[in-house]
Amino acid sequence: MSASSAFNEEKMGSSSVGEAEYAYDPVSGKIFSSDYNRHDDLKEMLDSNKDSLKLEAMKRIVAMIARGKNASDLFPAVVKNVACKNIEVKKLVYVYLVRYAEEQQDLALLSISTFQRGLKDPNQLIRASALRVLSSIRVTIIVPIMMLAIKEAASDMSPYVRKTAAHAIPKLYSLDPEQKDQLIEVIEKLLADKTTLVAGSVVMAFEEVCPERIDLIHKNYRKLCNLLIDVEEWGQVVIINMLTRYARTQFLNPNLNESLLEDGGSGDKTFYGSDEDEDDDEKENKEKAEAAALAKRKPYVMDPDHRLLLRNTKPLLQSRNAAVVMAVAQLYFHLAPKAEVGVIAKALVRLLRSHSEVQFVVLQNVATMTIRRRGMFEPYLKSFYIRSTDPTLIKILKLEVLTNLANETNISTILREFQTYIKSMDKDFVAATIQAIGRCATNIGEVRDTCLNGLVQLLSNRDELVVAESVVVIKKLLQMQPEKHSDIIKHMAKLTDNIQVPMARASILWLIGEYCEHVPKIAPDVLRKMAKSFTYEEDIVKLQILNLAAKLYLTNSKQTKLLTQYVLNLAKYDQNYDIRDRARFIRQLIVPTEKSGALSKYAKKLFLALKPAPVLESPFKDRDHFQLGSLSHLLNAKAGGYQELPDWPEAAPDPSVRNVEVPEWTKCSSREKRKEKKVEKPFYSDSEGESGPTESADSETNSASASDSASDSEQSRSSSESEESDEGSESEEEKENKNKKKVVKKAVKESESEQSSEEENRKLEKKIKQQEKDSETVSDDEESDSESSQSTSEDSESEAEVKKKAPVSRTPPKPVKKEKKEMSLLDLDDFEPATSPQVTPISTLLSNSLVTDLEGLSLSDSVLAPSTITPSGTLKSYELLHRITGEGLSVEYCFGRQPFSPDANMVAVQLQFTNNSTSETKNLHMKDVKLQSGMRVKEFPEIELLPAGDTASAVMGIDFCDSTQAANLQLCTSTRKFFVSIQPPVGELMRPVFLTENEFKREQGQLMGMNELTEKLILDAKYRNEHAIVQRVTTAAHLSRVPCGSDNECSPSVPPPDHPAHRFAGRTVTSGSLVLVTVATGEEGVAQLTVNCEKMVIGTMLVKDILLALTQ
Amino acid sequence: MIHSLFLINASGDIFLEKHWKSVVSRSVCDYFFEAQERATEPENVPPVIPTPHHYLISVLRHRIYFVAVIQSEVPPLFVIEFLHRVVDTFQDYFGVCTEAAIKDNVVVVYELLEEMLDNGFPLATESNILKELIKPPTILRTMVNTITGSTNVGEQLPTGQLSVVPWRRTGVKYTNNEAYFDVVEEIDAIIDKSGSTITAEIQGVIDACVKLTGMPDLTLSFMNPRLLDDVSFHPCVRFKRWEAERILSFIPPDGNFRLLSYHVSSQNLVAIPVYVKHNITFREGSSQGRFDLTLGPKQTMGKAVESVLVSSQLPRGVLNANLNPSQGAYTFDPVTKLLTWDVGKINPQKLPNLKGTMNLQAGASKPDENPTINIQFKIQQMAISGLKVNRLDMYGEKYKPFKGIKYMTKAGKFQVRT
């Protein structure tokens, strides 16, 4: 804050570690105590009530973190403010928390509940940031919470929250790789998301968690291709890289035929490389074989999906983001037919205008590309000319590219350019230029002599480095045609007097030794000089002196015998053992003694064998086995996490895997396929529970909120197939499948019994049938691929329906079209006050209730798990308010299962308050906040005084609207407010009803098809007796048992008495829908659980819960 | 992806660190310092440095190294481009991107970095979105905030995040609606000793400053769009429309942005607006060298060449230069051997000239390399390629905006070899 404190901070920074211990030490110096005081002062500010003080404190703490100072001892003081109202304080606390949570795991846990609450906030930004921070806290204990939060967020209405969920996946994965399987499920789900916002992030998650699961991409491939241009730029990079890999596994090599046809030139050198030493016959055979292979191969036709990818990525070459351009360039390089690759050159050259770091990376990649496809960059040769202001790194890379581009036609301009480079002040660059000239000379025969002459001129350069580099290069060049250039060798022999660079001296000596026959007079003289200076030379030079001596001894022993002896003797006592070894070896080989072995005969052959000329290769050769643009390519080494670019497949895999179902009720031809689909993905499977909420979001967007964009609804629609298949099945199976029709009928019948308005409903049923036919024709006409039109057609239908029905009854639209909606529609009477004859408000209201119905779903599977495993007989109580968050006040709740007398549609919740603090709590009461629409709460009577250490209990009623959505409430004391939420297990949302077995069966008969859920299970040995089953089921759900056996006689189909069926019945509390549960036991603990409930969501969840209760 | 970020100043101090995953010890920067020592020039530090457990990817801007630490495979350009975007954002927020500015605004910097990356993956890099999330600090706002305790941090999700035009925020209002476009062209050229052009090309950009109310939809058309050989667009430009009609159609971001950068096809001959007559010689045996440089205008279409600045790296052997400019002022740095001459405007009647002698180290042999001369200049009201904007139309809003177009030509990497 003040200058002095800032100064303090600066000064104390270094001693901040361990200051706490020192601070308590009375003997410790003043510095430490003042340091401690400083933190004290921050703590005080954090504890104050003023946001501005807190903010100031947090700012100073963040500044400490930014400078890398340790601020971990403030953790408790900071974490308290995690729920601060001021959003900036909150954000800074988040920053702090994420930084230090790993070190202070226990304390970090205190903040978790805040984020859990934040996850349910109506503001999407807060939901997203809560998830972001929660998932960034690297504390292993909260993995299950994170998992749950991610799953929930993956079905959030807001694409922004879903994006955050995608980001959270890799975080959780790195924290606990065990979660991989579950995370893959979430990834799979998010991959189906149709918003551009999510696409990039989820592909990133895919790449980090399960890049090998290429099968997950099939269904989304076309969508990703089409969305690509609208995805944000960073996502584009990730998606393009992933699609490159994908395409390599799924499509055929577009250049296969060409690479066979084309001549060695650039592409397949290796193929023809061996030709030279082959017999003509063989060659002919080979050619024949090739021709045959060609003939056999069908003319290449590019897969339309392959083409789609190329077409949709091309515009991105125009992106302002260099990473995107590079990604597209590498995609084209690896995937496109040769003729089309050229388009990337222009874009890559454009990137050379960018920052030098960008240039560096781009040039590396261009260098690799120029080796494979030189022609592509030739028109841009001048763009690679070097400026004196370029950094050396860039200069050397440009030189590399220029060298790769050199050919017979442009070599003269390139060499002229090189000449100016040699005059540069940058010596490293000059050395690289000389190397480059050498490479040009070896590659292009025509200019070899010119280059050699130029290099020889450089030998008289004043700079020793230049001379040395030239010598090394000349040596390599001379090896190609030594006989022509004895004068150059002579010239170089003279250089030994002046040149000091060891590498150059060694090269000269090697040359003279190798070609001593061309310079017979000079060579012995050079050896003489070298013998004189032998002891002062560097090791590599000494080795070459030995070589020279040996070679001369073999060719001209008369003159050099003594010299050689002398040199060998010197080497014998050298300090370097390599040199001693070499000397010993040479002596044995060349000096004939009695003991010398058979080898000495061959000494001449050994030393003076013809040596192949070295090939000067680009360091970028063969680098393209790494995916271009990748870090591994840049480093020419595999980086961690690098995914190999797979080779093209021999035969194309089945392209139909990428076929996505056309939206339902479109093409009749696709029906068969769709049927199969349905089998694959059972509507009632467990995963259904997860797609449910998305759907709810969807229906809300469709009907209730116009604010959300169309893309949103599109997305959620696709992510949950349930609705589509729902609708589709009915309209289509109307014709084909009698069964389904029955379902419809029954559903309607069911509603008849419920509402006892039979007449009306019969009429309605007829109407509906007609309606369906109508709608079928309508939608058949309107076949289209876009989801938006789907909704329009729906709308138009509903309009039509409304028109038709308006005079008949007040029944709202689309009664059969959407099974789920229908259910709640028919329940309308239970919504007492809200029900109104108008059509539109009802639909919004309904969808809201649907939302609440469905949104709870994702929570259920794990939240409820403990409740169902309750020890028998006792009521499970849940924590409403922990005593730490409640500052001494703790509240627990349980579902008492007695009817709530003030309102029969409410669930009674028993609350148990315990005051653990030392002071009394006053005026405990409740305020309802943020209730889902339709939900109602009957507060408990205010508790005026709760003395310290005392407990009190109260009963309140909540109408959950038959959903497991939590009721968010505010618990107030005289001084504080706490946000709490009560979440009902699905089993508590019903009350028992008494039915006889016959009644039960009749009702069950009407709740078949979509309303029936069946699950097979194996009972635990302990629970096979009747009592245990009944007890477990009734614990899991508030149901009553249907007395059995009373009508054994009348129904012949009753199972034998030792395998009885247990039946339970109940009605949901709010809407009074029937819930029927049957557990039929069989041999060896095999049992079948059947749940019939017109509320399919409740049914699905109930099945899960009872299943859990019975199997665990 | 990006694990951590370290900011290192010219003297090698780490003055800011930020971690997006587990904390990486700042000792990892030692590898960077090693590489820095090996490199002779600051810009020669390799952008990618492998270390045993991490990879360091760095960019150098405004004499600050931005060093990103990564742990596994990631496209290097991805990181580099992101780091540059970070620098651009800082510049946008603080006006300058210097060590002092970053230190003064360390909290805003931290908040920005927090928003820009999530778990090392870019989250929001669009400046319009960021500005809604975190308001740029101004003196007035800082004062108001200290008094009222209000904050710089937005509470709502920026509208842009979810819309189809993420670069533009909704609810923009101006009393004066104006749209300015600057067409700036840069000439990159290498001129050889004899004065002939070795290579020359024109790179252009159109920078825009659009302050329009609501959601305007603009179209910009050129008289001669064929000139543009290679273009790259701001994401707001509708690519299809450009492909089909060569018209730029876009919903602009609010404020300053780069609409387009382009390259003028190399087939066109590039007009070189200045020429240089030079005579730089060193004589064998003498410790003196002669320096004579004259600048003159050429192909400028009657426009004045302004803000001319000549710089040249003289050979290492040069101890001192004793020169006499006919106009402007020159400096010679004896340490870096950099000669700069601030010429100003070229007067065609009286050509600017710099003449004199250079003192060489006594006894040293004549340097065998010749310096290159870099020239900077500006020409107002002209696009050297001849590109002309035809018209700018606005749809979607009722009011009449004020429109303005400005042309300018600059020297890019303009080098004369001697």
Coordinates of C-alpha atoms in Angstrom, one line a residue, chain A residues 320-723:
Chain A
R320 CA -3.5 -14.2 -39.4
N321 CA -2.3 -16.8 -37.0
A322 CA 1.0 -18.3 -38.0
A323 CA 0.3 -21.5 -36.1
V324 CA -2.9 -22.0 -38.1
V325 CA -1.1 -21.4 -41.4
M326 CA 1.6 -23.8 -40.5
A327 CA -0.9 -26.4 -39.4
V328 CA -2.7 -26.2 -42.7
A329 CA 0.6 -26.3 -44.6
Q330 CA 1.7 -29.5 -42.9
L331 CA -1.7 -31.0 -43.5
Y332 CA -1.4 -30.3 -47.2
F333 CA 2.2 -31.5 -47.2
H334 CA 1.3 -34.8 -45.6
L335 CA -2.1 -35.4 -47.2
A336 CA -2.6 -33.5 -50.5
P337 CA -2.0 -34.8 -53.9
K338 CA 1.3 -33.6 -55.3
A339 CA -0.3 -31.2 -57.7
E340 CA -2.1 -29.3 -54.9
V341 CA 0.6 -29.0 -52.4
G342 CA 2.0 -25.9 -54.1
V343 CA -0.7 -23.6 -52.6
I344 CA 1.0 -23.6 -49.3
A345 CA 4.2 -22.1 -50.5
K346 CA 2.8 -18.6 -50.8
A347 CA 1.4 -18.6 -47.3
L348 CA 4.6 -19.9 -45.8
V349 CA 6.6 -17.3 -47.6
R350 CA 4.3 -14.7 -46.2
L351 CA 5.1 -15.9 -42.6
L352 CA 8.7 -15.0 -43.3
R353 CA 7.7 -11.4 -42.8
S354 CA 6.7 -12.1 -39.2
H355 CA 8.8 -12.1 -36.0
S356 CA 12.1 -13.8 -36.1
E357 CA 10.9 -16.6 -33.9
V358 CA 8.2 -17.4 -36.3
Q359 CA 10.6 -17.2 -39.2
F360 CA 12.9 -19.6 -37.4
V361 CA 10.2 -22.3 -37.1
V362 CA 8.8 -21.7 -40.6
L363 CA 12.2 -21.9 -42.2
Q364 CA 13.0 -25.2 -40.5
N365 CA 9.8 -26.6 -42.0
V366 CA 10.4 -25.1 -45.4
A367 CA 13.9 -26.6 -45.4
T368 CA 12.4 -30.0 -44.9
M369 CA 9.8 -29.4 -47.6
T370 CA 12.3 -28.2 -50.1
I371 CA 14.1 -31.5 -50.0
R372 CA 11.0 -33.4 -50.9
R373 CA 9.3 -30.9 -53.2
R374 CA 11.8 -28.4 -54.4
G375 CA 9.7 -27.0 -57.2
M376 CA 7.2 -25.7 -54.8
F377 CA 9.4 -22.9 -53.5
E378 CA 11.5 -22.2 -56.5
P379 CA 9.3 -19.2 -57.6
Y380 CA 10.0 -17.6 -54.2
L381 CA 13.7 -18.1 -54.3
K382 CA 14.4 -14.4 -53.8
S383 CA 12.3 -14.3 -50.6
F384 CA 15.0 -16.4 -49.0
Y385 CA 17.8 -14.0 -49.8
I386 CA 19.6 -13.0 -46.7
R387 CA 19.8 -9.6 -45.2
S388 CA 22.7 -8.5 -43.0
T389 CA 20.2 -7.6 -40.3
D390 CA 18.8 -11.2 -40.0
P391 CA 19.9 -13.0 -36.8
T392 CA 22.5 -15.7 -37.5
L393 CA 20.0 -18.5 -36.8
I394 CA 17.8 -17.2 -39.6
K395 CA 20.6 -16.6 -41.9
I396 CA 21.8 -20.2 -41.6
L397 CA 18.4 -21.6 -42.2
K398 CA 17.8 -19.4 -45.2
L399 CA 21.1 -20.6 -46.6
E400 CA 19.9 -24.2 -46.1
V401 CA 16.8 -23.4 -48.1
L402 CA 18.7 -21.7 -50.8
T403 CA 21.1 -24.6 -51.1
N404 CA 18.2 -27.0 -51.3
L405 CA 16.6 -24.9 -54.0
A406 CA 19.7 -24.7 -56.1
N407 CA 19.5 -26.4 -59.5
E408 CA 21.2 -26.0 -62.9
T409 CA 19.1 -23.0 -63.9
N410 CA 19.3 -20.9 -60.8
I411 CA 22.7 -21.9 -59.5
S412 CA 24.5 -18.9 -61.1
T413 CA 22.2 -16.4 -59.3
I414 CA 22.5 -18.3 -56.1
L415 CA 26.3 -18.5 -56.3
R416 CA 26.4 -14.7 -57.0
E417 CA 24.4 -14.2 -53.8
F418 CA 26.7 -16.5 -51.9
Q419 CA 29.6 -14.4 -53.0
T420 CA 28.2 -11.4 -51.2
Y421 CA 27.5 -13.5 -48.1
I422 CA 31.1 -14.5 -47.9
K423 CA 32.0 -10.9 -47.3
S424 CA 29.7 -10.7 -44.3
M425 CA 31.0 -9.7 -40.9
D426 CA 29.2 -12.6 -39.3
K427 CA 31.9 -15.3 -39.4
D428 CA 29.6 -18.2 -38.4
F429 CA 27.5 -17.3 -41.3
V430 CA 30.5 -17.1 -43.7
A431 CA 31.5 -20.6 -42.6
A432 CA 28.0 -21.9 -43.3
T433 CA 28.1 -20.2 -46.7
I434 CA 31.3 -22.0 -47.6
Q435 CA 29.7 -25.3 -46.6
A436 CA 26.7 -24.4 -48.7
I437 CA 28.9 -23.7 -51.7
G438 CA 30.5 -27.1 -51.2
R439 CA 27.1 -28.7 -51.2
C440 CA 26.0 -26.9 -54.3
A441 CA 29.2 -28.1 -56.0
T442 CA 28.7 -31.7 -55.2
N443 CA 25.0 -31.7 -56.2
I444 CA 25.4 -29.8 -59.4
G445 CA 28.2 -31.1 -61.5
E446 CA 28.3 -28.2 -63.9
V447 CA 29.4 -25.7 -61.3
R448 CA 31.9 -27.9 -59.5
D449 CA 34.9 -26.3 -61.1
T450 CA 33.6 -22.8 -60.6
C451 CA 33.0 -23.5 -57.0
L452 CA 36.3 -25.1 -56.5
N453 CA 38.0 -22.1 -58.0
G454 CA 36.1 -19.8 -55.9
L455 CA 36.9 -21.7 -52.8
V456 CA 40.6 -21.8 -53.7
Q457 CA 40.5 -18.1 -53.9
L458 CA 39.1 -18.0 -50.4
L459 CA 42.2 -19.8 -49.3
S460 CA 44.0 -16.5 -49.5
N461 CA 41.4 -14.8 -47.3
R462 CA 42.7 -13.0 -44.3
D463 CA 40.3 -14.6 -42.0
E464 CA 41.6 -17.9 -40.8
L465 CA 38.2 -19.4 -40.1
V466 CA 37.2 -18.8 -43.7
V467 CA 40.3 -20.4 -44.9
A468 CA 39.9 -23.4 -42.6
E469 CA 36.3 -23.9 -43.6
S470 CA 37.3 -23.7 -47.3
V471 CA 40.0 -26.3 -46.9
V472 CA 37.6 -28.7 -45.3
V473 CA 35.2 -28.2 -48.1
I474 CA 37.8 -28.4 -50.8
K475 CA 39.1 -31.6 -49.4
K476 CA 35.6 -33.1 -49.9
L477 CA 35.3 -31.7 -53.4
L478 CA 38.7 -32.9 -54.5
Q479 CA 37.9 -36.4 -53.5
M480 CA 35.6 -36.5 -56.4
Q481 CA 38.2 -35.9 -59.1
P482 CA 41.7 -35.7 -57.6
E483 CA 43.7 -36.3 -60.7
K484 CA 42.6 -33.0 -62.2
H485 CA 43.6 -30.9 -59.3
S486 CA 47.1 -31.6 -58.3
D487 CA 47.9 -27.9 -58.5
I488 CA 45.3 -27.2 -55.9
I489 CA 46.8 -29.9 -53.7
K490 CA 50.2 -28.2 -54.1
H491 CA 48.6 -24.9 -53.2
M492 CA 47.2 -26.4 -50.1
A493 CA 50.4 -28.0 -49.1
K494 CA 51.9 -24.6 -49.0
L495 CA 49.2 -23.5 -46.6
T496 CA 50.4 -25.8 -43.9
D497 CA 53.0 -23.2 -43.0
N498 CA 50.4 -20.6 -42.1
I499 CA 47.2 -22.2 -41.3
Q500 CA 46.7 -23.0 -37.6
V501 CA 43.1 -24.3 -37.4
P502 CA 43.6 -28.0 -36.6
M503 CA 40.7 -29.3 -38.7
A504 CA 42.1 -27.6 -41.7
R505 CA 45.6 -28.8 -41.1
A506 CA 44.3 -32.3 -40.7
S507 CA 42.4 -32.1 -43.9
I508 CA 45.4 -30.9 -45.8
L509 CA 47.5 -33.7 -44.5
W510 CA 44.9 -36.2 -45.3
L511 CA 44.7 -34.9 -48.9
I512 CA 48.4 -35.0 -49.4
G513 CA 48.7 -38.5 -48.0
E514 CA 45.8 -39.7 -50.0
Y515 CA 47.0 -38.3 -53.3
C516 CA 50.7 -38.4 -52.6
E517 CA 51.2 -39.9 -56.0
H518 CA 50.0 -36.7 -57.6
V519 CA 52.4 -34.6 -55.7
P520 CA 55.4 -37.0 -55.3
K521 CA 57.9 -34.2 -54.7
I522 CA 56.1 -32.2 -52.2
A523 CA 54.6 -34.9 -50.0
P524 CA 57.9 -36.0 -48.3
D525 CA 58.8 -32.5 -47.6
V526 CA 55.5 -31.8 -45.9
L527 CA 56.0 -34.9 -43.8
R528 CA 59.4 -33.5 -42.8
K529 CA 58.0 -30.3 -41.7
M530 CA 55.3 -32.0 -39.8
A531 CA 57.7 -34.4 -38.1
K532 CA 59.4 -31.3 -36.8
S533 CA 56.3 -29.8 -35.3
F534 CA 54.7 -33.1 -34.3
T535 CA 54.8 -32.6 -30.6
Y536 CA 53.0 -29.2 -30.8
E537 CA 50.1 -30.4 -32.9
E538 CA 46.6 -31.1 -31.9
D539 CA 45.5 -34.7 -31.7
I540 CA 43.6 -34.9 -34.9
V541 CA 46.6 -33.4 -36.7
K542 CA 48.9 -36.0 -35.1
L543 CA 46.7 -38.8 -36.3
Q544 CA 46.8 -37.5 -39.8
I545 CA 50.6 -37.1 -39.6
L546 CA 50.8 -40.8 -38.8
N547 CA 48.5 -41.6 -41.7
L548 CA 50.6 -39.5 -44.0
A549 CA 53.7 -41.2 -42.8
A550 CA 52.3 -44.6 -43.3
K551 CA 51.0 -43.9 -46.8
L552 CA 54.3 -42.3 -47.8
Y553 CA 56.2 -45.2 -46.4
L554 CA 54.1 -47.6 -48.5
T555 CA 54.5 -45.6 -51.8
N556 CA 57.9 -44.0 -51.4
S557 CA 59.7 -45.9 -48.7
K558 CA 63.1 -45.0 -49.9
Q559 CA 62.8 -41.3 -49.1
T560 CA 60.6 -41.5 -46.1
K561 CA 61.6 -44.6 -44.1
L562 CA 63.6 -42.7 -41.5
L563 CA 61.0 -40.0 -41.2
T564 CA 58.4 -42.5 -40.6
Q565 CA 60.4 -44.3 -38.0
Y566 CA 60.9 -41.0 -36.3
V567 CA 57.3 -40.0 -36.3
L568 CA 56.3 -43.4 -35.1
N569 CA 58.7 -43.2 -32.3
L570 CA 57.4 -39.8 -31.3
A571 CA 53.9 -41.1 -31.3
K572 CA 54.9 -44.1 -29.2
Y573 CA 55.4 -41.9 -26.2
D574 CA 52.5 -39.5 -26.8
Q575 CA 50.2 -38.7 -24.0
N576 CA 47.1 -39.6 -25.9
Y577 CA 46.5 -43.4 -26.0
D578 CA 44.7 -43.2 -29.3
I579 CA 47.8 -41.9 -30.9
R580 CA 50.0 -44.5 -29.1
D581 CA 47.6 -47.2 -30.3
R582 CA 47.6 -45.9 -33.8
A583 CA 51.4 -45.8 -33.9
R584 CA 51.7 -49.4 -32.7
F585 CA 49.1 -50.6 -35.2
I586 CA 50.8 -48.8 -38.1
R587 CA 54.2 -50.0 -37.1
Q588 CA 53.0 -53.6 -37.1
L589 CA 51.4 -53.3 -40.4
I590 CA 53.9 -51.5 -42.5
V591 CA 57.3 -52.3 -41.0
P592 CA 58.2 -55.8 -42.0
T593 CA 59.5 -57.9 -39.2
E594 CA 59.7 -61.7 -38.7
K595 CA 56.7 -61.7 -36.5
S596 CA 54.5 -59.6 -38.6
G597 CA 51.4 -61.4 -39.6
A598 CA 49.8 -62.0 -42.9
L599 CA 48.1 -58.6 -42.9
S600 CA 51.2 -56.6 -43.6
K601 CA 51.1 -58.0 -47.2
Y602 CA 47.9 -56.1 -47.6
A603 CA 49.0 -52.9 -46.0
K604 CA 49.0 -51.0 -49.2
K605 CA 45.5 -52.2 -50.0
L606 CA 44.4 -51.2 -46.5
F607 CA 45.8 -47.7 -46.6
L608 CA 45.4 -46.8 -50.1
A609 CA 42.1 -48.2 -50.9
L610 CA 39.9 -46.2 -53.1
K611 CA 37.6 -44.2 -50.9
P612 CA 34.2 -43.2 -52.0
A613 CA 33.6 -39.5 -52.2
P614 CA 31.6 -38.1 -49.3
V615 CA 28.0 -37.1 -49.9
L616 CA 27.2 -33.7 -48.6
E617 CA 23.7 -34.0 -47.3
S618 CA 21.3 -31.6 -45.9
P619 CA 20.8 -32.0 -42.2
F620 CA 17.1 -31.8 -43.0
K621 CA 17.0 -34.9 -45.1
D622 CA 14.5 -37.4 -43.9
R623 CA 13.2 -35.1 -41.2
D624 CA 9.8 -35.4 -42.7
H625 CA 9.1 -38.7 -40.9
F626 CA 8.2 -36.3 -38.1
Q627 CA 5.0 -34.5 -38.6
L628 CA 5.9 -31.1 -39.9
G629 CA 5.3 -28.2 -37.6
S630 CA 5.7 -30.3 -34.6
L631 CA 8.2 -29.8 -31.8
S632 CA 9.8 -33.1 -32.6
H633 CA 10.4 -32.1 -36.1
L634 CA 12.1 -28.9 -35.0
L635 CA 14.4 -30.7 -32.6
N636 CA 14.8 -33.7 -34.9
A637 CA 14.1 -35.9 -31.8
K638 CA 11.0 -37.4 -30.4
A639 CA 9.5 -35.1 -27.8
G640 CA 7.4 -36.5 -25.0
G641 CA 3.8 -37.1 -26.0
Y642 CA 4.6 -37.0 -29.8
Q643 CA 2.1 -39.0 -31.8
E644 CA 3.7 -40.7 -34.8
L645 CA 2.3 -39.9 -38.1
P646 CA 1.0 -43.2 -39.3
D647 CA 1.8 -44.5 -42.8
W648 CA -0.9 -44.6 -45.4
P649 CA -3.0 -47.8 -45.2
E650 CA -2.7 -50.3 -48.0
A651 CA -6.4 -50.5 -48.5
A652 CA -8.8 -47.9 -47.4
P653 CA -10.8 -48.7 -44.2
D654 CA -14.5 -48.7 -44.5
P655 CA -15.6 -45.1 -45.2
S656 CA -19.1 -45.7 -44.0
V657 CA -18.0 -45.4 -40.4
R658 CA -18.1 -41.7 -40.9
N659 CA -21.7 -41.7 -41.9
V660 CA -23.7 -39.9 -39.4
E661 CA -27.4 -40.6 -39.0
V662 CA -29.4 -38.1 -40.9
P663 CA -31.7 -36.4 -38.6
E664 CA -34.7 -38.6 -38.0
W665 CA -37.8 -38.8 -40.2
T666 CA -35.9 -37.7 -43.1
K667 CA -35.0 -40.4 -45.6
C668 CA -36.9 -43.6 -45.6
S669 CA -33.9 -45.4 -47.0
S670 CA -31.9 -44.8 -43.9
R671 CA -34.4 -46.4 -41.7
E672 CA -32.7 -49.7 -41.6
K673 CA -29.5 -48.2 -40.5
R674 CA -31.3 -46.2 -37.8
K675 CA -32.8 -49.3 -36.5
E676 CA -29.4 -50.8 -36.0
K677 CA -28.3 -47.7 -34.3
K678 CA -30.9 -48.0 -31.8
V679 CA -29.9 -51.4 -30.9
E680 CA -26.3 -50.3 -30.5
K681 CA -27.3 -47.5 -28.2
P682 CA -30.1 -48.7 -26.1
F683 CA -32.4 -46.0 -25.2
Y684 CA -32.7 -47.1 -21.7
S685 CA -29.1 -47.8 -21.0
D686 CA -27.2 -46.3 -18.2
S687 CA -25.7 -43.7 -20.3
E688 CA -29.1 -42.4 -20.9
G689 CA -29.0 -40.7 -17.6
E690 CA -26.3 -38.5 -18.8
S691 CA -27.7 -37.4 -22.0
G692 CA -30.9 -36.6 -20.3
P693 CA -29.9 -33.2 -18.9
T694 CA -28.7 -32.0 -22.2
E695 CA -32.0 -32.7 -23.7
S696 CA -33.6 -30.8 -21.0
A697 CA -31.4 -27.9 -21.8
D698 CA -32.5 -28.4 -25.3
S699 CA -36.1 -28.3 -24.8
E700 CA -35.8 -25.3 -22.7
T701 CA -33.9 -23.5 -25.4
N702 CA -36.4 -24.5 -27.9
S703 CA -39.4 -23.4 -26.1
A704 CA -38.6 -21.2 -23.2
S705 CA -35.6 -19.1 -24.1
A706 CA -35.2 -17.4 -27.3
S707 CA -32.0 -15.9 -26.2
D708 CA -29.8 -18.9 -26.8
S709 CA -28.6 -19.2 -30.3
A710 CA -29.7 -21.8 -32.7
S711 CA -26.3 -23.4 -32.6
D712 CA -26.8 -24.2 -29.0
S713 CA -30.0 -26.0 -29.5
E714 CA -28.6 -27.8 -32.5
Q715 CA -25.8 -29.0 -30.4
S716 CA -27.7 -30.3 -27.5
R717 CA -30.1 -31.9 -29.8
S718 CA -27.5 -33.9 -31.4
S719 CA -25.8 -34.8 -28.2
S720 CA -28.8 -36.5 -27.0
E721 CA -30.3 -38.8 -29.5
S722 CA -33.0 -39.7 -27.3
E723 CA -35.4 -37.1 -28.4

